[in-house]
C-alpha positions as CSV (number, residue, x, y, z in Angstrom):
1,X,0.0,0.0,0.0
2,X,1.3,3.5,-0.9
3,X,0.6,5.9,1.4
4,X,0.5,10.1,-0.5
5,X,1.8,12.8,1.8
6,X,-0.8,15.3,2.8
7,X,1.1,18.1,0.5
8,X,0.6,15.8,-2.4
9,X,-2.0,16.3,-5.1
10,X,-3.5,13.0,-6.0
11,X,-4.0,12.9,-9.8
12,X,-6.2,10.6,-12.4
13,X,-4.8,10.9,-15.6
14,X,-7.0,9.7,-18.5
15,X,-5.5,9.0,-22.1
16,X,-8.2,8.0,-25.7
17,X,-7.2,7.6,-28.4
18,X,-6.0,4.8,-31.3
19,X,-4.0,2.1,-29.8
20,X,-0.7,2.3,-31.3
21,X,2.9,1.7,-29.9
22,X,4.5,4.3,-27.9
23,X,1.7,5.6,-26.2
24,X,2.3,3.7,-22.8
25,X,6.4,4.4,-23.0
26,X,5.6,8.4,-24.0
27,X,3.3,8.3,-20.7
28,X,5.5,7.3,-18.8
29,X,8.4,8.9,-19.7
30,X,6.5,12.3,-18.3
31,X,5.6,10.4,-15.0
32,X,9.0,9.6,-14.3
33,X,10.4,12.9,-14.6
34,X,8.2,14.2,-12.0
35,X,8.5,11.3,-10.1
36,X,5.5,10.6,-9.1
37,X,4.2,6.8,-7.6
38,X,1.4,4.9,-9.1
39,X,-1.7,4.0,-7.2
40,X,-3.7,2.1,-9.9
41,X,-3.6,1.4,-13.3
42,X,-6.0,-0.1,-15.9
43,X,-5.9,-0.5,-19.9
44,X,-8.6,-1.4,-22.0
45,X,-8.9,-1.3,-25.6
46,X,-12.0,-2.0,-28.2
47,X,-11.8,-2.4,-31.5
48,X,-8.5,-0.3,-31.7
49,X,-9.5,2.1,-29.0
50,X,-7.2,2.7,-26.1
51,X,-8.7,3.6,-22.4
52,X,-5.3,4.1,-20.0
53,X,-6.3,5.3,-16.7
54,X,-3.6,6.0,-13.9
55,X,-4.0,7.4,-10.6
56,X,-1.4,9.0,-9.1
57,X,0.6,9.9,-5.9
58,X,3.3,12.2,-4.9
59,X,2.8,14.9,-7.6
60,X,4.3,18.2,-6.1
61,X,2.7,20.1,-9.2
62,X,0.3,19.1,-10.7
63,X,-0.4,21.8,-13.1
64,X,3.1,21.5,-14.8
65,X,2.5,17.6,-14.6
66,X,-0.5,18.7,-16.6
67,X,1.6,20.5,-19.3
68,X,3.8,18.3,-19.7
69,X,0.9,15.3,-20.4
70,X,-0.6,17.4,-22.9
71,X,2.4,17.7,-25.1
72,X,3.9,14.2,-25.0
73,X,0.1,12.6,-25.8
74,X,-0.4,15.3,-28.2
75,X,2.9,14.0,-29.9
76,X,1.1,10.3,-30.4
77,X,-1.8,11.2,-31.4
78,X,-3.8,11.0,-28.1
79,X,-6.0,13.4,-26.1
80,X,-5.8,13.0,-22.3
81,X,-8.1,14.5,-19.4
82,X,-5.8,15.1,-15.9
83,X,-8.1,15.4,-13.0
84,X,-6.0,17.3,-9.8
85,X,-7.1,16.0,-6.5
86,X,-8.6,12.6,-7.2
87,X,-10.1,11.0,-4.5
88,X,-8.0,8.1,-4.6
89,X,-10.6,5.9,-3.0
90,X,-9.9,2.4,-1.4
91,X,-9.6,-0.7,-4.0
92,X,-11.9,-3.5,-3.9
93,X,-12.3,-6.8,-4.7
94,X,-15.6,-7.6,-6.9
95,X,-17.8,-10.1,-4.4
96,X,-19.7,-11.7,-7.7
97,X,-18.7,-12.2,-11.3
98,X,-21.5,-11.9,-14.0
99,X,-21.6,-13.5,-17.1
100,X,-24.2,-12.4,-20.1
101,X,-24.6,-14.4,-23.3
102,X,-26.5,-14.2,-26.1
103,X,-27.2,-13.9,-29.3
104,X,-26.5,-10.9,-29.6
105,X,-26.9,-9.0,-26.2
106,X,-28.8,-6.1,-26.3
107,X,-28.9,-2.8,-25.5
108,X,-32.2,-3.1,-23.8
109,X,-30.6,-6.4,-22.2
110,X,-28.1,-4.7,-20.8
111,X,-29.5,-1.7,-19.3
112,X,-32.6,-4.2,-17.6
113,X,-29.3,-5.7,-16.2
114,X,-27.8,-2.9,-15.2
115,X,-31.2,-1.6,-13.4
116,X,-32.0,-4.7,-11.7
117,X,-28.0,-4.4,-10.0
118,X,-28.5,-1.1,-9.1
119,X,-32.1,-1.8,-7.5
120,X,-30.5,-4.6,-5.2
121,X,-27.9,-2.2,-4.4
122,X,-24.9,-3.7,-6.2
123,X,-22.5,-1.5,-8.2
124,X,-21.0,-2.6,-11.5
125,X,-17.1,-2.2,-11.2
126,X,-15.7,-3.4,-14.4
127,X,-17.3,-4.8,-17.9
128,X,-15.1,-6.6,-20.7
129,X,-16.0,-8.7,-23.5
130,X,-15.0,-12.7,-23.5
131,X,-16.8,-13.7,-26.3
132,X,-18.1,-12.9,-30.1
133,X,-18.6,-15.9,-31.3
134,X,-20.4,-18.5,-31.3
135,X,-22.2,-15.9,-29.0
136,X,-21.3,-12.7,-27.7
137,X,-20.3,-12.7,-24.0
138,X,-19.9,-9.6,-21.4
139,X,-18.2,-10.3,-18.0
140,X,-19.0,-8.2,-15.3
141,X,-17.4,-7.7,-12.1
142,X,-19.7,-6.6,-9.1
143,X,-19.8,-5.6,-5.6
144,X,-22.8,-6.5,-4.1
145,X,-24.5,-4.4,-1.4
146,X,-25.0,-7.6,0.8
147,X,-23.6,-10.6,1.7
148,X,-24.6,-14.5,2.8
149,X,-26.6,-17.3,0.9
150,X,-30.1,-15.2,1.0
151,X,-28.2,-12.1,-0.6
152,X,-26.6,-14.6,-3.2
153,X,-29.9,-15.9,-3.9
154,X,-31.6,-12.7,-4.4
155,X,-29.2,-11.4,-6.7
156,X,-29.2,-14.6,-8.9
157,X,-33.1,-14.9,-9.0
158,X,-33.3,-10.8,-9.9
159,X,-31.0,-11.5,-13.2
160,X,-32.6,-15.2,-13.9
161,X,-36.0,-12.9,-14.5
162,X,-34.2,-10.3,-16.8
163,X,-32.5,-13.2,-18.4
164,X,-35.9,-14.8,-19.4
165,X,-37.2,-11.6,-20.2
166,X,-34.4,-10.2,-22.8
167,X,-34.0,-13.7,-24.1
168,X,-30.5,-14.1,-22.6
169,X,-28.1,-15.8,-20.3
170,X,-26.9,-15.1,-16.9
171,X,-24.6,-16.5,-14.9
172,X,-23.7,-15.4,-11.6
173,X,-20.9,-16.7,-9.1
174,X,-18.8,-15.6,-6.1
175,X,-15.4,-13.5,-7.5
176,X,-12.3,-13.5,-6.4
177,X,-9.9,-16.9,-5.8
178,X,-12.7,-19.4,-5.6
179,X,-13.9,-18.7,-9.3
180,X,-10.4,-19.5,-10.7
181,X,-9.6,-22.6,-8.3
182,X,-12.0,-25.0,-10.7
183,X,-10.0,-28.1,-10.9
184,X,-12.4,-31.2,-12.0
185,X,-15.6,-31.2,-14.4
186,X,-18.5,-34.0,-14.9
187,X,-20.8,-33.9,-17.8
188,X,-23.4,-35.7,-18.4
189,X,-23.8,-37.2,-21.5
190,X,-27.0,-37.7,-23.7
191,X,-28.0,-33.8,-24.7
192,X,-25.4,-32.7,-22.8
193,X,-21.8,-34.0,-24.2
194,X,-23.4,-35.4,-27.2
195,X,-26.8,-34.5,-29.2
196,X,-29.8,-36.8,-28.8
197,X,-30.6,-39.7,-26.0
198,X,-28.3,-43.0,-26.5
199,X,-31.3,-45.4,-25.3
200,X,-33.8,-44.1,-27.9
201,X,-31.2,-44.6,-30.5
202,X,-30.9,-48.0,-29.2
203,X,-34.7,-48.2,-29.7
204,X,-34.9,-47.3,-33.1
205,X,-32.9,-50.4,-34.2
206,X,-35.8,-52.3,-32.3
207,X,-38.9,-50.5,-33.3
208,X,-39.8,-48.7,-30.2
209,X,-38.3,-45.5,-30.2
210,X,-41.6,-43.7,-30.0
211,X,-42.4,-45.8,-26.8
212,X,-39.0,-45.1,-25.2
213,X,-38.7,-41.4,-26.2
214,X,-42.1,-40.9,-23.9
215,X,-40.6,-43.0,-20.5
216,X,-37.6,-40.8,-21.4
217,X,-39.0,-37.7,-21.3
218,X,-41.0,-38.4,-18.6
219,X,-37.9,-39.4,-16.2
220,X,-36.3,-36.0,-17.7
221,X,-38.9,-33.6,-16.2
222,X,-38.7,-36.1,-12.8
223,X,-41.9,-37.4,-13.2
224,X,-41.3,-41.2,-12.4
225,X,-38.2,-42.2,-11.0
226,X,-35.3,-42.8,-13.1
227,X,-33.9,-46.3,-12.5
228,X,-37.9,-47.8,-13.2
229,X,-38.1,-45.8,-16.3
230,X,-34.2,-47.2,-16.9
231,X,-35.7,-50.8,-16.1
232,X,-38.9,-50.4,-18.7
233,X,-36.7,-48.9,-21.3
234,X,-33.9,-51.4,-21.2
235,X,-36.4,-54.4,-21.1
236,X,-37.8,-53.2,-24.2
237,X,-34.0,-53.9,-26.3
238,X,-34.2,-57.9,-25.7
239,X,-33.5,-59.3,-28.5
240,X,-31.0,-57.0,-30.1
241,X,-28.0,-58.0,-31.6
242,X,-25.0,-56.6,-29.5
243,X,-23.5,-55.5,-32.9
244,X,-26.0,-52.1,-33.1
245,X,-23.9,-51.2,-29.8
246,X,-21.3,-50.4,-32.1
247,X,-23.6,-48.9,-34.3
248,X,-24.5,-46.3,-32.2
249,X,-21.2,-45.7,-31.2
250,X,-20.3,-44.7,-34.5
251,X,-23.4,-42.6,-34.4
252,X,-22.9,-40.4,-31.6
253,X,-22.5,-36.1,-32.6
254,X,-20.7,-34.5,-30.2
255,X,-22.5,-30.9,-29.0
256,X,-21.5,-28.2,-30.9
257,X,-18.0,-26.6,-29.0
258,X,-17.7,-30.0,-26.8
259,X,-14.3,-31.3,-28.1
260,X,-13.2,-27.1,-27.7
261,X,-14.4,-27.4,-24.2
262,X,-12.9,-30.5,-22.8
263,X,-9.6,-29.9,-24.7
264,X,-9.4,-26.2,-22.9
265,X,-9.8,-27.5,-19.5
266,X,-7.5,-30.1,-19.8
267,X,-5.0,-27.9,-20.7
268,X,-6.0,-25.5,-17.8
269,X,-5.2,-28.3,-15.8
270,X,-8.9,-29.3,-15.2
271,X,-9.7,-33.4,-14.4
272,X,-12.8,-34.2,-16.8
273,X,-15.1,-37.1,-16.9
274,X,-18.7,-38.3,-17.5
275,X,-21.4,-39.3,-15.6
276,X,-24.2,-40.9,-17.4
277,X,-27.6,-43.4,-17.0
278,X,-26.8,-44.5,-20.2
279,X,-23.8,-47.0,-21.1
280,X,-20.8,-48.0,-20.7
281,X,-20.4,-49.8,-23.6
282,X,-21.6,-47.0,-26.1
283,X,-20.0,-44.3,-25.0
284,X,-16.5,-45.8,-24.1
285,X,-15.1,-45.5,-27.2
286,X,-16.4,-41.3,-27.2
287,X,-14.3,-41.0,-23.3
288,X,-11.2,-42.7,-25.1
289,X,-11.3,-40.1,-28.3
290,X,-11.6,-37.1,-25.6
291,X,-9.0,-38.7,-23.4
292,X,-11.4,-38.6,-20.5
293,X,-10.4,-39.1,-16.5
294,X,-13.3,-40.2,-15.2
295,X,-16.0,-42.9,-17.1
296,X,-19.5,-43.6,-15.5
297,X,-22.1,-45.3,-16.6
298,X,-25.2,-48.5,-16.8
299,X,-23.3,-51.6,-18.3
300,X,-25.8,-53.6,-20.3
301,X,-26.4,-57.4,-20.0
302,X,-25.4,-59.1,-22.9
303,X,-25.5,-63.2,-23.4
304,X,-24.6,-64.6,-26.4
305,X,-24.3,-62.1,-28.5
306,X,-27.7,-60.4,-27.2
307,X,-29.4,-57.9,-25.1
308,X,-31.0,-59.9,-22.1
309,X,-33.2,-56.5,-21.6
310,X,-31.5,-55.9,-18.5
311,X,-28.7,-53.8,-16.7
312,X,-25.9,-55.4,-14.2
313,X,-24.5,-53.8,-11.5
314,X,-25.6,-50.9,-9.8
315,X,-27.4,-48.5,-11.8
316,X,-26.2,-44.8,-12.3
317,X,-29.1,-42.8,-11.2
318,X,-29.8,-39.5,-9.5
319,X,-28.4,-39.9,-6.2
320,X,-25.8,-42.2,-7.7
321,X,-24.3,-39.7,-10.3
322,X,-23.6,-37.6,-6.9
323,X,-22.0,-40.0,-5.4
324,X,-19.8,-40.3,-8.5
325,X,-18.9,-36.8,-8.6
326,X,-17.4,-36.9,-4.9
327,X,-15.6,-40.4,-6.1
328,X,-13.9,-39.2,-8.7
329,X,-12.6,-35.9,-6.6
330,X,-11.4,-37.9,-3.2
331,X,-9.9,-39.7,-6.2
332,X,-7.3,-36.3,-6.8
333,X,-7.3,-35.3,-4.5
334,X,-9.7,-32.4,-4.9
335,X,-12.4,-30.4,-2.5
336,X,-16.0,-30.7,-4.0
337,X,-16.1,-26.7,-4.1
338,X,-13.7,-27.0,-6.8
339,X,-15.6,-28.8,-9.0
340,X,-18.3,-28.3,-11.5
341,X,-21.1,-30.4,-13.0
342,X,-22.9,-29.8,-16.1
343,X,-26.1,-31.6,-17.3
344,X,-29.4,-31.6,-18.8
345,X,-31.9,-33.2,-16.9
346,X,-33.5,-34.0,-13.3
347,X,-31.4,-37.4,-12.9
348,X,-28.8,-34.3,-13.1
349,X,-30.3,-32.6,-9.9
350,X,-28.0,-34.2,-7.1
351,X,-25.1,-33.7,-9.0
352,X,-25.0,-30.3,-9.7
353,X,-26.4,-29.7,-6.2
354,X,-23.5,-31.5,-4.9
355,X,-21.1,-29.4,-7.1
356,X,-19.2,-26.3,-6.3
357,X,-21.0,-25.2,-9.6
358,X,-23.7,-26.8,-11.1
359,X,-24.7,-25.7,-14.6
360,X,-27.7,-26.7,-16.6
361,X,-27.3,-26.6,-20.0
362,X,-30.1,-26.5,-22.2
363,X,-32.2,-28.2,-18.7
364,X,-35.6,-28.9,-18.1
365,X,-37.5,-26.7,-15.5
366,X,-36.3,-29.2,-12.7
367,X,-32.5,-28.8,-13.1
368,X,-32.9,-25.0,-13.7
369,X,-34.6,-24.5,-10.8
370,X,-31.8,-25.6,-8.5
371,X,-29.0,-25.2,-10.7
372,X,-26.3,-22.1,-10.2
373,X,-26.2,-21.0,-13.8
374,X,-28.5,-22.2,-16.5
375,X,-27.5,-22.2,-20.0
376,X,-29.9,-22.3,-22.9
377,X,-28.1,-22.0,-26.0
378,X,-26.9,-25.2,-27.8
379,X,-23.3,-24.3,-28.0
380,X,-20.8,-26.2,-25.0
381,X,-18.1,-23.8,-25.0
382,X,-20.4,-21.4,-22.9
383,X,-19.3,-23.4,-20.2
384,X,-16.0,-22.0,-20.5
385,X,-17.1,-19.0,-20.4
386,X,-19.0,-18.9,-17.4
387,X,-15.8,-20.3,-16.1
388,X,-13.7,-17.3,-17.4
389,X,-11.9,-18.4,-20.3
390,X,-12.4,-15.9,-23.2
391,X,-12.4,-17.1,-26.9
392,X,-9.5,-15.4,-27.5
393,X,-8.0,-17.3,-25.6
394,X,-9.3,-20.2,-26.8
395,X,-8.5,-19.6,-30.3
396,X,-5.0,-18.4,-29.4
397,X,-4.5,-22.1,-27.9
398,X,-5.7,-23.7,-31.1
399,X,-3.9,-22.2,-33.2
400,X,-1.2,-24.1,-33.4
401,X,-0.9,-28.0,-32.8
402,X,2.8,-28.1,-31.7
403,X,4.3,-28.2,-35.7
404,X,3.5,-24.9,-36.5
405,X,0.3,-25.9,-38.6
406,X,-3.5,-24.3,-38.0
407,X,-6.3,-26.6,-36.6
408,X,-9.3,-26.3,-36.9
409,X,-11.8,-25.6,-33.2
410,X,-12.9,-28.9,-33.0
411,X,-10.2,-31.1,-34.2
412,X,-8.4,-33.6,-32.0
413,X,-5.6,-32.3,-30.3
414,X,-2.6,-34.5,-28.8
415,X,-2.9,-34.6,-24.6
416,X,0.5,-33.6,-24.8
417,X,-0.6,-29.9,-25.7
């Protein structure tokens, strides 16, 4: 901490203008010929325009200080605004991060956002953009007016209404260490990892997907309970030849931005697995492509060369992809509020409750009711950036696959990036 003697002016210096080089070395060349101390200092540039802010201590005279910015800015092109005696205010550490999506984000979006802050008392302390494509995504850091679970769940239902009002997503967390300390991620897999539901596809080669697709739906909104409506669906596969396992298999379309998404937080250091009440056998082939941690799932019976229309071993239902979750992090060693679940569907609710941070993505009422950030559009990679990773970012990793050549988002890249 500096401390500014009470003869000191405290000074904000402001500089627009195009980014171009020289402008931060021109600055403060000036600064250290009147020796002065820095307090703060914050760059932002958009689209090719530079904000530099700088607050200042020890300046003796500040009006000469003045003169001299206004020439050496002037001589880059840049226009600068000195403010003499700045309060120089107490930093602060943003209590929540929030994260707006969409496609695009409004104006109108925005502002609703903005009022319904300001109405719960929270100020807005910085905005930057993470994201243009495949959606554009605003991060804003906030410091709320209260504190403690009710407070939290004030301020996330307030923005959960604006966010089904203005037809966009937002995501709100704690700030500070915690957000960044993520270390282990679970998805879920049918409509979540990959498109579509594994057992109806399983159907179709039998002749009862239509049949299926309504016990499915109906354990997805938490209607019946999930390992009877796994039992009714499963017996309805006797018969099948084990061979349209494979089928499948081959079948299976990753969610747009999932490959993107898993290879990021791997190399973020990140432990990723799946959970899943569908089955091992289908979807082992999908964990070994994405060089998965963590693989679980139902295993189907199969006796001579057939589906018995039954599961063996314990099934991998609601309470028992929660239980998974916690496995997999005593496993390495990691503290459940460092982890993060993502899924679609009420078999999804203990798991994201268990969580540090649950996400839904693209949920039914059930899981969005209880979840800590719901995503609705169909594109993975949002995940990432509810977690703070920009797509610049992203792309700048992808760019190169360790030989100097370009690959494209969702290619396979080698663990050892």
């Amino acid at each position: 901490m500096t401390f500014v003697a009470a003869t000191d002016a405290v000074v904000l210096v402001t500089v627009t203008g195009p980014d171009r080089p020289g402008v931060t070395s021109a600055l403060f060349a000036v600064l250290s010929r009147h020796g002065v101390s820095l307090l703060d200092v914050e760059q932002v540039v958009i689209r090719g325009r530079l904000t530099l802010g700088v607050l200042l201590g020890g300046a003796r005279d500040g009006e000469r200080l003045q003169e001299d910015l206004e020439d050496a800015m002037a001589t880059v092109g840049m226009d600068v605004d000195v403010e003499i005696g700045a309060d120089p205010g107490r930093p602060s550490v943003s209590t929540h991060v929030v994260v707006v999506l969409g496609s695009p984000v409004s104006a109108r979006a925005m502002q609703s956002i903005a009022r319904a802050l300001a109405a719960l008392g929270a100020n807005i302390d910085t905005i930057r953009g993470i994201a243009d494509y495949p959606l554009t995504g605003l991060e804003l850091l906030v410091s709320a007016a209260k504190s403690g679970v009710a407070a939290d769940k004030e301020l996330r239902t307030a923005l959960a209404e604006v966010a089904v009002k203005e037809g966009v997503d937002v995501a709100v967390e704690h700030g500070g260490l915690a957000r960044r300390a993520k270390r282990l991620i679970v998805f879920d897999v049918d409509s979540t990892l990959v498109q579509g539901e594994v057992i109806e596809m399983l159907a179709a080669r039998a002749g009862v997907e239509d049949q299926v697709r309504e016990v499915t739906e109906s354990a997805m909104r938490g209607e019946i309970d999930f390992a009877e409506s796994l039992h009714q669906r499963v017996a309805t596969l006797e018969g099948l030849d084990e061979s349209v396992i494979q089928e499948v298999a081959d079948e299976l379309e990753l969610t747009p931005g999932a490959r993107t998404t898993i290879r990021t937080l791997r190399r973020l250091g990140y432990h990723c697995g799946v959970v899943s009440g569908g089955f091992r056998q289908v979807i082992e082939g999908l964990a070994h492509d994405l060089e998965l941690d963590f693989v679980q799932a139902n295993t189907l019976e199969i006796i001579d060369g057939k589906l018995t229309g039954r599961v063996v071993g314990d099934i991998v239902d609601r309470a028992a992809k929660a239980t998974a979750l916690r496995k997999f992090a005593a496993q390495v060693g990691i503290p459940m509020a460092q982890t993060v679940a993502v899924g679609d569907g009420a078999n999804d609710i203990d798991m994201l409750n268990a969580a540090g941070l649950g996400v839904a993505f693209n949920a039914k009422p059930a899981l969005r009711e209880i979840a800590d950030t719901a995503l609705s559009f169909p594109f993975l990679d949002a995940v990432l950036f509810v977690l703070g990773v920009t797509r610049d970012e992203v792309e700048a990793a992808d760019a190169l696959d360790g030989t100097g050549r370009r690959v494209p988002l969702d290619a396979p890249v080698p663990r050892t990036l």
